[in-house]
Coordinates of C-alpha atoms and ligand atoms in Angstrom, one line a residue:
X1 CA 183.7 -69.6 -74.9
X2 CA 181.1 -69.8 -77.4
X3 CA 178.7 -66.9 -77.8
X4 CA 175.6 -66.5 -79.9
X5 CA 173.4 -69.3 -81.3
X6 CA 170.7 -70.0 -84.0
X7 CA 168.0 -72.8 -83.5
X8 CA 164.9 -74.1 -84.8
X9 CA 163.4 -76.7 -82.7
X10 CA 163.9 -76.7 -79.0
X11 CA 162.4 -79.2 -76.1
X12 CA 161.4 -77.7 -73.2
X13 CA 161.0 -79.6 -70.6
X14 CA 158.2 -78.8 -67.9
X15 CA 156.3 -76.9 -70.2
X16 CA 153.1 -77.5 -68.7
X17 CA 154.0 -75.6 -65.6
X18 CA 153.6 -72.1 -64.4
X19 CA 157.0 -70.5 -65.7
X20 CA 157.8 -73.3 -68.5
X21 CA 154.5 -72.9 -70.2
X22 CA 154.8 -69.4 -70.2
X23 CA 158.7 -69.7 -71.6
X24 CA 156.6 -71.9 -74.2
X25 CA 154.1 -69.6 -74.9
X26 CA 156.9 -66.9 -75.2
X27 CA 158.6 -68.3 -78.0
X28 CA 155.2 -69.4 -80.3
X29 CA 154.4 -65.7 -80.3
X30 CA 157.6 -63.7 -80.4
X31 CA 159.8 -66.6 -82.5
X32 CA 157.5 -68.0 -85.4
X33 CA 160.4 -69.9 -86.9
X34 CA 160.9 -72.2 -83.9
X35 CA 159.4 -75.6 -83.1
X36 CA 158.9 -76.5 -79.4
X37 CA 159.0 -80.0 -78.0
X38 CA 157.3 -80.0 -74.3
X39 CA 158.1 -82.6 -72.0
X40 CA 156.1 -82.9 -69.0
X41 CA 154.8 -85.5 -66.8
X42 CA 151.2 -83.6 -65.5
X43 CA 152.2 -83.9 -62.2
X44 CA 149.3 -82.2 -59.9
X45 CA 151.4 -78.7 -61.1
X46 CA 151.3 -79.1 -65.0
X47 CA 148.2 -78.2 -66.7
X48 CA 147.8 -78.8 -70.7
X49 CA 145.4 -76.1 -71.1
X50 CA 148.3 -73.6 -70.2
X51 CA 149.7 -74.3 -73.8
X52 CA 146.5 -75.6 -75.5
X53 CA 145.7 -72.2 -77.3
X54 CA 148.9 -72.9 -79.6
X55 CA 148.6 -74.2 -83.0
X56 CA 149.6 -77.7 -82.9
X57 CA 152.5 -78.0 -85.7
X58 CA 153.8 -75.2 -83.6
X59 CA 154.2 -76.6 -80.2
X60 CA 153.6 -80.4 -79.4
X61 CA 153.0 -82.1 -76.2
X62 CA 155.1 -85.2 -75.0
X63 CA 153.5 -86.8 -71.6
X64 CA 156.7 -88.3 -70.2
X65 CA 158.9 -88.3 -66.8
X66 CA 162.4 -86.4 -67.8
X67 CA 164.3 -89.6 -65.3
X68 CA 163.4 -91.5 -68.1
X69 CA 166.5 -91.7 -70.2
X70 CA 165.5 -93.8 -73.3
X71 CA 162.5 -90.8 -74.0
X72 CA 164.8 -88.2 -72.9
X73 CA 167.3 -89.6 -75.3
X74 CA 164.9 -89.6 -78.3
X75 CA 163.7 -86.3 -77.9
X76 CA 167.0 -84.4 -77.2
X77 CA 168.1 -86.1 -80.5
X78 CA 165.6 -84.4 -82.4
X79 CA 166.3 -80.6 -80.6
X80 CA 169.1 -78.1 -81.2
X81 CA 168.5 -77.2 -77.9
X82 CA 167.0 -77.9 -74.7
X83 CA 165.6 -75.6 -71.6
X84 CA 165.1 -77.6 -68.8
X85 CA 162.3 -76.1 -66.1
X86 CA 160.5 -79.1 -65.5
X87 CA 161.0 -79.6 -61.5
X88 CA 159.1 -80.2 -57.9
X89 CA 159.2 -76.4 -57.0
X90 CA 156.8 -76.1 -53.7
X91 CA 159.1 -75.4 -50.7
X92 CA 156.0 -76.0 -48.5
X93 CA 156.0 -79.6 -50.7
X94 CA 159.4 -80.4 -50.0
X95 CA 159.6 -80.5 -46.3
X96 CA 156.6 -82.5 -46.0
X97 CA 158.0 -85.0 -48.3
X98 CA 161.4 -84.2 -50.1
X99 CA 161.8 -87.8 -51.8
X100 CA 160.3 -86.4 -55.2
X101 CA 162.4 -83.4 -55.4
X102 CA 165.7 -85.0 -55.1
X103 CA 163.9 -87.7 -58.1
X104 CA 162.8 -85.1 -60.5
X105 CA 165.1 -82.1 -59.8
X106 CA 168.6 -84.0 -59.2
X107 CA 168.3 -87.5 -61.4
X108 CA 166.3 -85.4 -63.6
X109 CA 168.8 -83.0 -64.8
X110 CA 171.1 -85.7 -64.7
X111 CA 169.4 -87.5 -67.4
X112 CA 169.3 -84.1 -69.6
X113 CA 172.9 -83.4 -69.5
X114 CA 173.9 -87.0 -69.8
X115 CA 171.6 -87.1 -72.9
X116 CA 173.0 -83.9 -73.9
X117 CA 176.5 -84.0 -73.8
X118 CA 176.0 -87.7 -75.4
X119 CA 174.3 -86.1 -78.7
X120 CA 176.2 -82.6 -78.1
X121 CA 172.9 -80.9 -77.6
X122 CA 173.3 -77.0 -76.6
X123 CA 171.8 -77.1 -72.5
X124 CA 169.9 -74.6 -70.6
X125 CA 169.1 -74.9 -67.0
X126 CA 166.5 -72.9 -65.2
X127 CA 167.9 -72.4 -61.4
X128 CA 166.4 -70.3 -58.6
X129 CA 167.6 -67.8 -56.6
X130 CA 167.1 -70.0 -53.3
X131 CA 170.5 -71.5 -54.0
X132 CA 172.3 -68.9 -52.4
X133 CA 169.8 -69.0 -49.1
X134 CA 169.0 -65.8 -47.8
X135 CA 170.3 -62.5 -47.3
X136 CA 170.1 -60.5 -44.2
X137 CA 167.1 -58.1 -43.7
X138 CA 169.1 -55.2 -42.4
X139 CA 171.4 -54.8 -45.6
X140 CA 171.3 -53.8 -49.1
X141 CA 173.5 -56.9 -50.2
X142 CA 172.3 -58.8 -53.3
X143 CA 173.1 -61.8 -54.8
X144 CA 175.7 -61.8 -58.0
X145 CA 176.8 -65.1 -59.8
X146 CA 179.6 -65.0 -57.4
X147 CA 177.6 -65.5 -54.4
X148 CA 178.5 -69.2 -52.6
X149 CA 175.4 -71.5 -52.6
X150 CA 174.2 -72.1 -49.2
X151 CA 170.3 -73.7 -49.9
X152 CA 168.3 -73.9 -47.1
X153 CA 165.4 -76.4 -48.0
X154 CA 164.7 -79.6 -49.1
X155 CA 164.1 -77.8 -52.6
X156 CA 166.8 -75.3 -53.1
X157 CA 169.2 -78.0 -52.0
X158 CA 167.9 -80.2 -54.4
X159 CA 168.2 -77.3 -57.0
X160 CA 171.7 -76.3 -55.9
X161 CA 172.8 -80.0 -56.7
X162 CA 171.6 -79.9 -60.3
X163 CA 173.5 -77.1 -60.4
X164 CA 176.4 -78.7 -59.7
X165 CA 175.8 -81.6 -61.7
X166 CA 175.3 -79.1 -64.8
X167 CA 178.7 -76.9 -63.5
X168 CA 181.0 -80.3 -63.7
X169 CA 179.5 -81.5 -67.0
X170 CA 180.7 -78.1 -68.4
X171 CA 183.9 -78.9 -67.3
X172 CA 184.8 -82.1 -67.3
X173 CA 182.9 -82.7 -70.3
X174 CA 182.8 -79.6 -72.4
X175 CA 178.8 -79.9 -71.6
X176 CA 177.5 -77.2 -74.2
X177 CA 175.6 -75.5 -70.9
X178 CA 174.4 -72.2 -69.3
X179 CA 172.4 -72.1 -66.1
X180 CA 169.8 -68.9 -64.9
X181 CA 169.2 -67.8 -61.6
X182 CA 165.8 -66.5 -61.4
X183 CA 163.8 -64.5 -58.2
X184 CA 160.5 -64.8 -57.3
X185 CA 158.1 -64.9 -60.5
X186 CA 153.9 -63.8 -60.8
X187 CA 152.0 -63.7 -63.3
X188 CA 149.0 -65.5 -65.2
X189 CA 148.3 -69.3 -65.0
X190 CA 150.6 -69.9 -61.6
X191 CA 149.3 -72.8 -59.1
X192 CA 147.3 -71.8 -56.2
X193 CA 149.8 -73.3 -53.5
X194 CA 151.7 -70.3 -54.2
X195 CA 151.7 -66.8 -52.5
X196 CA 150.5 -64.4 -54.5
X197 CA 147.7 -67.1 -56.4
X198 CA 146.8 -68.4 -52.9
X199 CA 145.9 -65.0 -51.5
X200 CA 143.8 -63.5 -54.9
X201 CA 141.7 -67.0 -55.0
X202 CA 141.0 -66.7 -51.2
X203 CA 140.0 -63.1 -51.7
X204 CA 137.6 -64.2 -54.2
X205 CA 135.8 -67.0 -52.4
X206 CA 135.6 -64.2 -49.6
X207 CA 138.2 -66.6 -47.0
X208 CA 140.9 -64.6 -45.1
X209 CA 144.9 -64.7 -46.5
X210 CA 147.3 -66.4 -44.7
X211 CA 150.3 -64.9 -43.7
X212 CA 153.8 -67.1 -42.1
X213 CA 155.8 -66.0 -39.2
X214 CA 156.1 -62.6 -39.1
X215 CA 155.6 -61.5 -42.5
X216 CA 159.1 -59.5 -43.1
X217 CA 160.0 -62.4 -45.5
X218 CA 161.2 -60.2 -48.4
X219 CA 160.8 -61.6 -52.3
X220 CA 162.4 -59.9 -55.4
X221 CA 159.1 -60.2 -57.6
X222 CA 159.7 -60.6 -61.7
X223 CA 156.9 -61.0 -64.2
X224 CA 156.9 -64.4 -65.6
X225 CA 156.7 -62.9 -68.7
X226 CA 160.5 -61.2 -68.2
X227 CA 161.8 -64.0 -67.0
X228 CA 161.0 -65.8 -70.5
X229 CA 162.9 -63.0 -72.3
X230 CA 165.2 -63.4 -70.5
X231 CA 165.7 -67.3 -70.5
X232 CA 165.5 -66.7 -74.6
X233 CA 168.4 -63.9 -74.5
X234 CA 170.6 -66.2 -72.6
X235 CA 170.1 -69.3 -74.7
X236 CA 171.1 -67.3 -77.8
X237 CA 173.1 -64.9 -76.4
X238 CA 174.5 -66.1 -73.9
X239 CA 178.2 -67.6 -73.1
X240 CA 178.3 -71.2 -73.2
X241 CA 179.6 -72.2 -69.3
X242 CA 178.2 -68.8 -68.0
X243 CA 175.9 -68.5 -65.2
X244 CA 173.3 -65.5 -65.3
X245 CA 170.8 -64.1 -62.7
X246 CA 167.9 -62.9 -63.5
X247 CA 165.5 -60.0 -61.3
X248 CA 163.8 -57.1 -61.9
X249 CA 164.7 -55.1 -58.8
X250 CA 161.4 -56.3 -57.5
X251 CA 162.0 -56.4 -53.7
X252 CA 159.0 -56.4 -51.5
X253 CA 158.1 -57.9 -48.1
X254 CA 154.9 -60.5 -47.6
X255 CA 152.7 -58.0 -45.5
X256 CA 153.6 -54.9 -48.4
X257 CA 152.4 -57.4 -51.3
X258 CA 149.4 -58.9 -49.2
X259 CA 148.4 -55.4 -48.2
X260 CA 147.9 -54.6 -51.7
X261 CA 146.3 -57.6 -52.6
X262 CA 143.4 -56.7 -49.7
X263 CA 143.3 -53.2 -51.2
X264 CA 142.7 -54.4 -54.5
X265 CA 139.6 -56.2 -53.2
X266 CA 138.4 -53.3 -50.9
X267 CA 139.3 -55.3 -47.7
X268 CA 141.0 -53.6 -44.3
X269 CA 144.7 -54.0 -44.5
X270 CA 144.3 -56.3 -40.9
X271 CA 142.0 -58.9 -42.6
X272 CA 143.9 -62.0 -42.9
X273 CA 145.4 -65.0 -40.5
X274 CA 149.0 -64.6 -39.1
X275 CA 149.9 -68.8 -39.9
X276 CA 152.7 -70.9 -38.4
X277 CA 156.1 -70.1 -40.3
X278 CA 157.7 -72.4 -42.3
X279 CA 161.0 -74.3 -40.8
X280 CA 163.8 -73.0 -42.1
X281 CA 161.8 -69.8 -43.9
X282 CA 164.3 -67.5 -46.1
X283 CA 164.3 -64.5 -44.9
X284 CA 165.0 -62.4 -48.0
X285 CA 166.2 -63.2 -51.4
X286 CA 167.7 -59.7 -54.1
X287 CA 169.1 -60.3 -57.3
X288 CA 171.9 -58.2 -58.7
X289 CA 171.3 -58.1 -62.6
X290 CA 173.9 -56.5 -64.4
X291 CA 175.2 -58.8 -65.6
X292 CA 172.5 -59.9 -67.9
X293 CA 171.8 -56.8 -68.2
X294 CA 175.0 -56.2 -70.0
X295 CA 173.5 -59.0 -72.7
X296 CA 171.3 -56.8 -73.7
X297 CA 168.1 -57.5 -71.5
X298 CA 166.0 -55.1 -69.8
X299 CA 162.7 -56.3 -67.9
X300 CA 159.3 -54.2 -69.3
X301 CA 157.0 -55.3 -66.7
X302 CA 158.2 -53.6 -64.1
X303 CA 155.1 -51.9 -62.2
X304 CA 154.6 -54.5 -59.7
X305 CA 150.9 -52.5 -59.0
X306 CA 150.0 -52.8 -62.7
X307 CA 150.9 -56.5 -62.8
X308 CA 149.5 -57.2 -59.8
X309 CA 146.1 -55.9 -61.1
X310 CA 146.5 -58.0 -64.2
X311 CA 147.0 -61.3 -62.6
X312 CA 144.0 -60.2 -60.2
X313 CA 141.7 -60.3 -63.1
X314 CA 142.9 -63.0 -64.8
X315 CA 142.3 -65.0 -61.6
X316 CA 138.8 -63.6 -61.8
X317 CA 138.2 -64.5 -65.2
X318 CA 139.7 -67.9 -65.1
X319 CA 138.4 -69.6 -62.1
X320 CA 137.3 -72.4 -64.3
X321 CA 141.4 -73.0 -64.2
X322 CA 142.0 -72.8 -60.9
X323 CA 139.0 -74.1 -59.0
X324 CA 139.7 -77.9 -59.5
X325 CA 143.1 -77.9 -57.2
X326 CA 141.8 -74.9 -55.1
X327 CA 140.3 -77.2 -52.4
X328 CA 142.5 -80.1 -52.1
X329 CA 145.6 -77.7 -51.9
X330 CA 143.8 -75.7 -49.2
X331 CA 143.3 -78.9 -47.0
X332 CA 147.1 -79.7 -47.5
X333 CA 147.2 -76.0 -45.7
X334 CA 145.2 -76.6 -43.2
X335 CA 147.2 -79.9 -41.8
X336 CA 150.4 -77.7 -42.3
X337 CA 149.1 -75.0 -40.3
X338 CA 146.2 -76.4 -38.2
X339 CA 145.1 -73.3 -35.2
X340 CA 148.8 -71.9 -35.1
X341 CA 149.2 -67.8 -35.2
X342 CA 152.2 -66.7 -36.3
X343 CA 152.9 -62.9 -36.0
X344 CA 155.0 -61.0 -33.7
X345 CA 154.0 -63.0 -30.7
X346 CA 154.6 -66.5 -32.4
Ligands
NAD1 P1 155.6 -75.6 -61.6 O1 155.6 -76.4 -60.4 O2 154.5 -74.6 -61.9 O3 155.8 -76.5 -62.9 C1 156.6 -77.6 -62.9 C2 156.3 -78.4 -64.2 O4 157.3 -79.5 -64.2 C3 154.9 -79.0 -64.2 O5 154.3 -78.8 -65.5 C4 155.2 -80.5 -63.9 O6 154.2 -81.3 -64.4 C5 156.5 -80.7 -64.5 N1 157.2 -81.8 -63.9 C6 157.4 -82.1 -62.6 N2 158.1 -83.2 -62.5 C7 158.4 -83.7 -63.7 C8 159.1 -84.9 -64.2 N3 159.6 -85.8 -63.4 N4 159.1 -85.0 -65.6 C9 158.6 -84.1 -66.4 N5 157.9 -83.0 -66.0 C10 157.8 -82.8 -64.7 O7 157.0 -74.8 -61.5 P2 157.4 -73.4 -62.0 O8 157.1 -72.4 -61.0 O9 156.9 -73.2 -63.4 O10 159.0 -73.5 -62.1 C11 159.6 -74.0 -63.3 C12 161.1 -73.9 -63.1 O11 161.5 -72.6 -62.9 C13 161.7 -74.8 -62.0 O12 162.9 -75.4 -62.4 C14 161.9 -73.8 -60.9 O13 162.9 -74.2 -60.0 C15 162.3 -72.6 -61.7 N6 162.1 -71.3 -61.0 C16 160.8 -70.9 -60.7 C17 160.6 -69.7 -60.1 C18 159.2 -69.3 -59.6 O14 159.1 -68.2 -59.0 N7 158.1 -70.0 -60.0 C19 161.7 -68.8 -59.9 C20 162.9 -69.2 -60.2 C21 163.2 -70.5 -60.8
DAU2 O1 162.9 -67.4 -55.4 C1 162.4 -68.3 -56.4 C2 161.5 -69.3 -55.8 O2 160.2 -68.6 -55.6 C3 161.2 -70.5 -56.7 O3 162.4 -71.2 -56.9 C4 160.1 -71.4 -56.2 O4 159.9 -72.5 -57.0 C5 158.9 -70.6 -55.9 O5 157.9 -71.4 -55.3 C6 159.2 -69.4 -55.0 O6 159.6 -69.9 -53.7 P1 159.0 -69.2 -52.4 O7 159.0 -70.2 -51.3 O8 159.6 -67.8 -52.2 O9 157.4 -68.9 -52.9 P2 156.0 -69.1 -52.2 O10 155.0 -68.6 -53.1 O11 155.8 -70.5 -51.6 O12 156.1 -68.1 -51.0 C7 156.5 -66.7 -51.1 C8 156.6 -66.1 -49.8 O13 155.3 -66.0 -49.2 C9 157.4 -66.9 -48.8 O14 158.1 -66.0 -47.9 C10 156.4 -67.7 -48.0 C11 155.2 -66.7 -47.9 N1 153.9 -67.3 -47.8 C12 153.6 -68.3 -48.7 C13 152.3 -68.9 -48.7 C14 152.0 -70.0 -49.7 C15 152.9 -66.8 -47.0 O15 153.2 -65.9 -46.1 N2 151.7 -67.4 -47.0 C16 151.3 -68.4 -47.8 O16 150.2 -68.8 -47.8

């Protein structure tokens, strides 16, 4: 296996999104001999602004769909190496409509590798945790690169099967490849259909957070900001054909982190809407690290409170960003959950 790796121009694809452009914005700052490529398609979750403070000859912006091969082809010809993030990601998303996951996410990352292994381009693939499904409430069990993948939604199946395609291309092919397995990330310029974002803007227009089920749903929270480290250790540290999770030991259940969230604001701990649950909900997700770990990486942001507080006031200071899909996602909310309560009564 080959370990260790030197590069100076990489493409990243979905670069423009919450995780990617920070990965981008990562490696500008903390890597000044490296060019980056993005490749994004501004679906309604990439943004440009999320990468427009960089200096242009640094990092460059390609408007493109990564299923199309003859662009993909191009611009992994011109990279040492490339980081593939660019997916559908909304669970919420996928069981309304599934059709564009199993697009971007499987043919996707087909495309990549295929153009990949054809120039013998160096592959990394950003993975979630919520290929493994969910771990038992009642058990300190976490997930290790041994655990078996058992998705449970439209969008971690369609993520466990890019996983597969990116595990046979190894093999069969010699595909020059590692895959991460990241938990639950927060942080600055996330979308406001998720959890933590969708909670601090309703705080701030005064509207009460929503809450599935029974709200015992347990996440293992990472900053963004460790998760790009640790996406940059693995592509030059890492083992070519090794798999590596990544957490920060961040476990916490919804009602804990939206508790904290209505303290923050100076709101009673009772004032927000029990919603229906989502089919198939996860029940908890915990990532076992040590193996990465072991590679030398060690998260720094890890006081949830103190990150929490960050991306509070960022939200505050930034409502310019988030304002114009604010609305429109909260109406796709309000057809998902119409009067329902969840809760302990259902
Ligand atoms: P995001 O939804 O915020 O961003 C996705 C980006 O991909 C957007 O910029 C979008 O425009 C782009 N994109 C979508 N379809 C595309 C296509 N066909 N061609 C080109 N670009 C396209 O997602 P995120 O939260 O930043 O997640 C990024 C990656 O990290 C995903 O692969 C996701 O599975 C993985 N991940 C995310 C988390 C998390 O907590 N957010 C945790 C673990 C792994
Ligand atoms: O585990 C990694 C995954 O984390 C990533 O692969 C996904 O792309 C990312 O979206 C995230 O998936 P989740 O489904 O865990 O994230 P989400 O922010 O949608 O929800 C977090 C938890 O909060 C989940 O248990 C559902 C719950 N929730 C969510 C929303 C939007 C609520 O209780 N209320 C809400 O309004």
């Amino acid at each position: 296996m080959a370990c260790g790796f030197a590069l100076n121009s990489i493409l990243v694809t979905g670069g423009c999104g919450f995780v990617g452009s920070a990965f981008v914005r990562y490696v500008v700052r903390e890597h000044p001999g490296v060019h980056v490529t993005v490749l994004d398609a501004l679906t309604y979750a990439g943004n440009p602004q999320n990468i427009a403070c960089l200096p242009r000859n640094r990092a460059e912006l390609v408007v493109g769909d990564v299923c199309d091969a003859k662009l993909v082809r191009d611009l992994v010809a011109k990279a040492d190496a490339v980081v593939h993030f660019a997916a559908e990601t909304h669970n919420d998303r996928s069981i309304a409509d599934p059709a564009p996951f199993v697009k971007t996410n499987v043919e996707g990352t087909f495309t990549l590798i295929e153009a990949c292994r054809q120039l013998d381009v160096r592959y990394h693939h950003v993975s979630t945790d919520e290929v493994f499904g969910d771990l038992p409430l009642d058990s300190p069990a976490r997930f290790t690169e041994e655990s078996a993948y058992r998705p449970s939604s439209p969008y971690s199946s369609s993520k466990a099967a890019a996983d597969m395609l990116v595990r046979a291309w190894v093999r069969t092919y010699g595909l020059r490849a590692t895959i991460s397995i990241c938990s639950n990330n927060y942080g600055l310029y996330q979308h406001v259909e998720k959890f933590i974002p969708r909670q601090i803007t309703n705080l701030i227009d005064g509207a009460r957070p929503k809450l599935y089920g029974d709200g015992r749903h347990v996440r293992d929270w990472i900053h963004v900001e460790d998760h790009s480290s640790a996406v940059w250790q693995i592509l030059t540290r890492g083992c070519v054909g090794e798999t590596y999770l990544i957490g920060a030991d961040g476990e916490r259940d919804n009602l804990s982190v939206l508790r904290e969230l209505l303290r923050a604001f100076g709101r009673d701990g009772d004032d927000f809407d029990w919603v229906r649950d989502r089919a198939g909900h996860d029940r908890r997700y915990a990532i076992d690290n040590s193996k990465l770990r072991r590679l030398g990486w060690t998260p720094t942001h890890t006081d949830f409170s103190s990150g929490l507080a960050d991306t509070i006031a960022w939200y505050k200071a930034h409502e310019d960003w988030w304002r114009p899909a604010k609305e429109a996602t909260e109406a796709l909310y309000r057809e998902r959950e119409g009067g329902a309560r969840g809760g302990c009564c259902g």
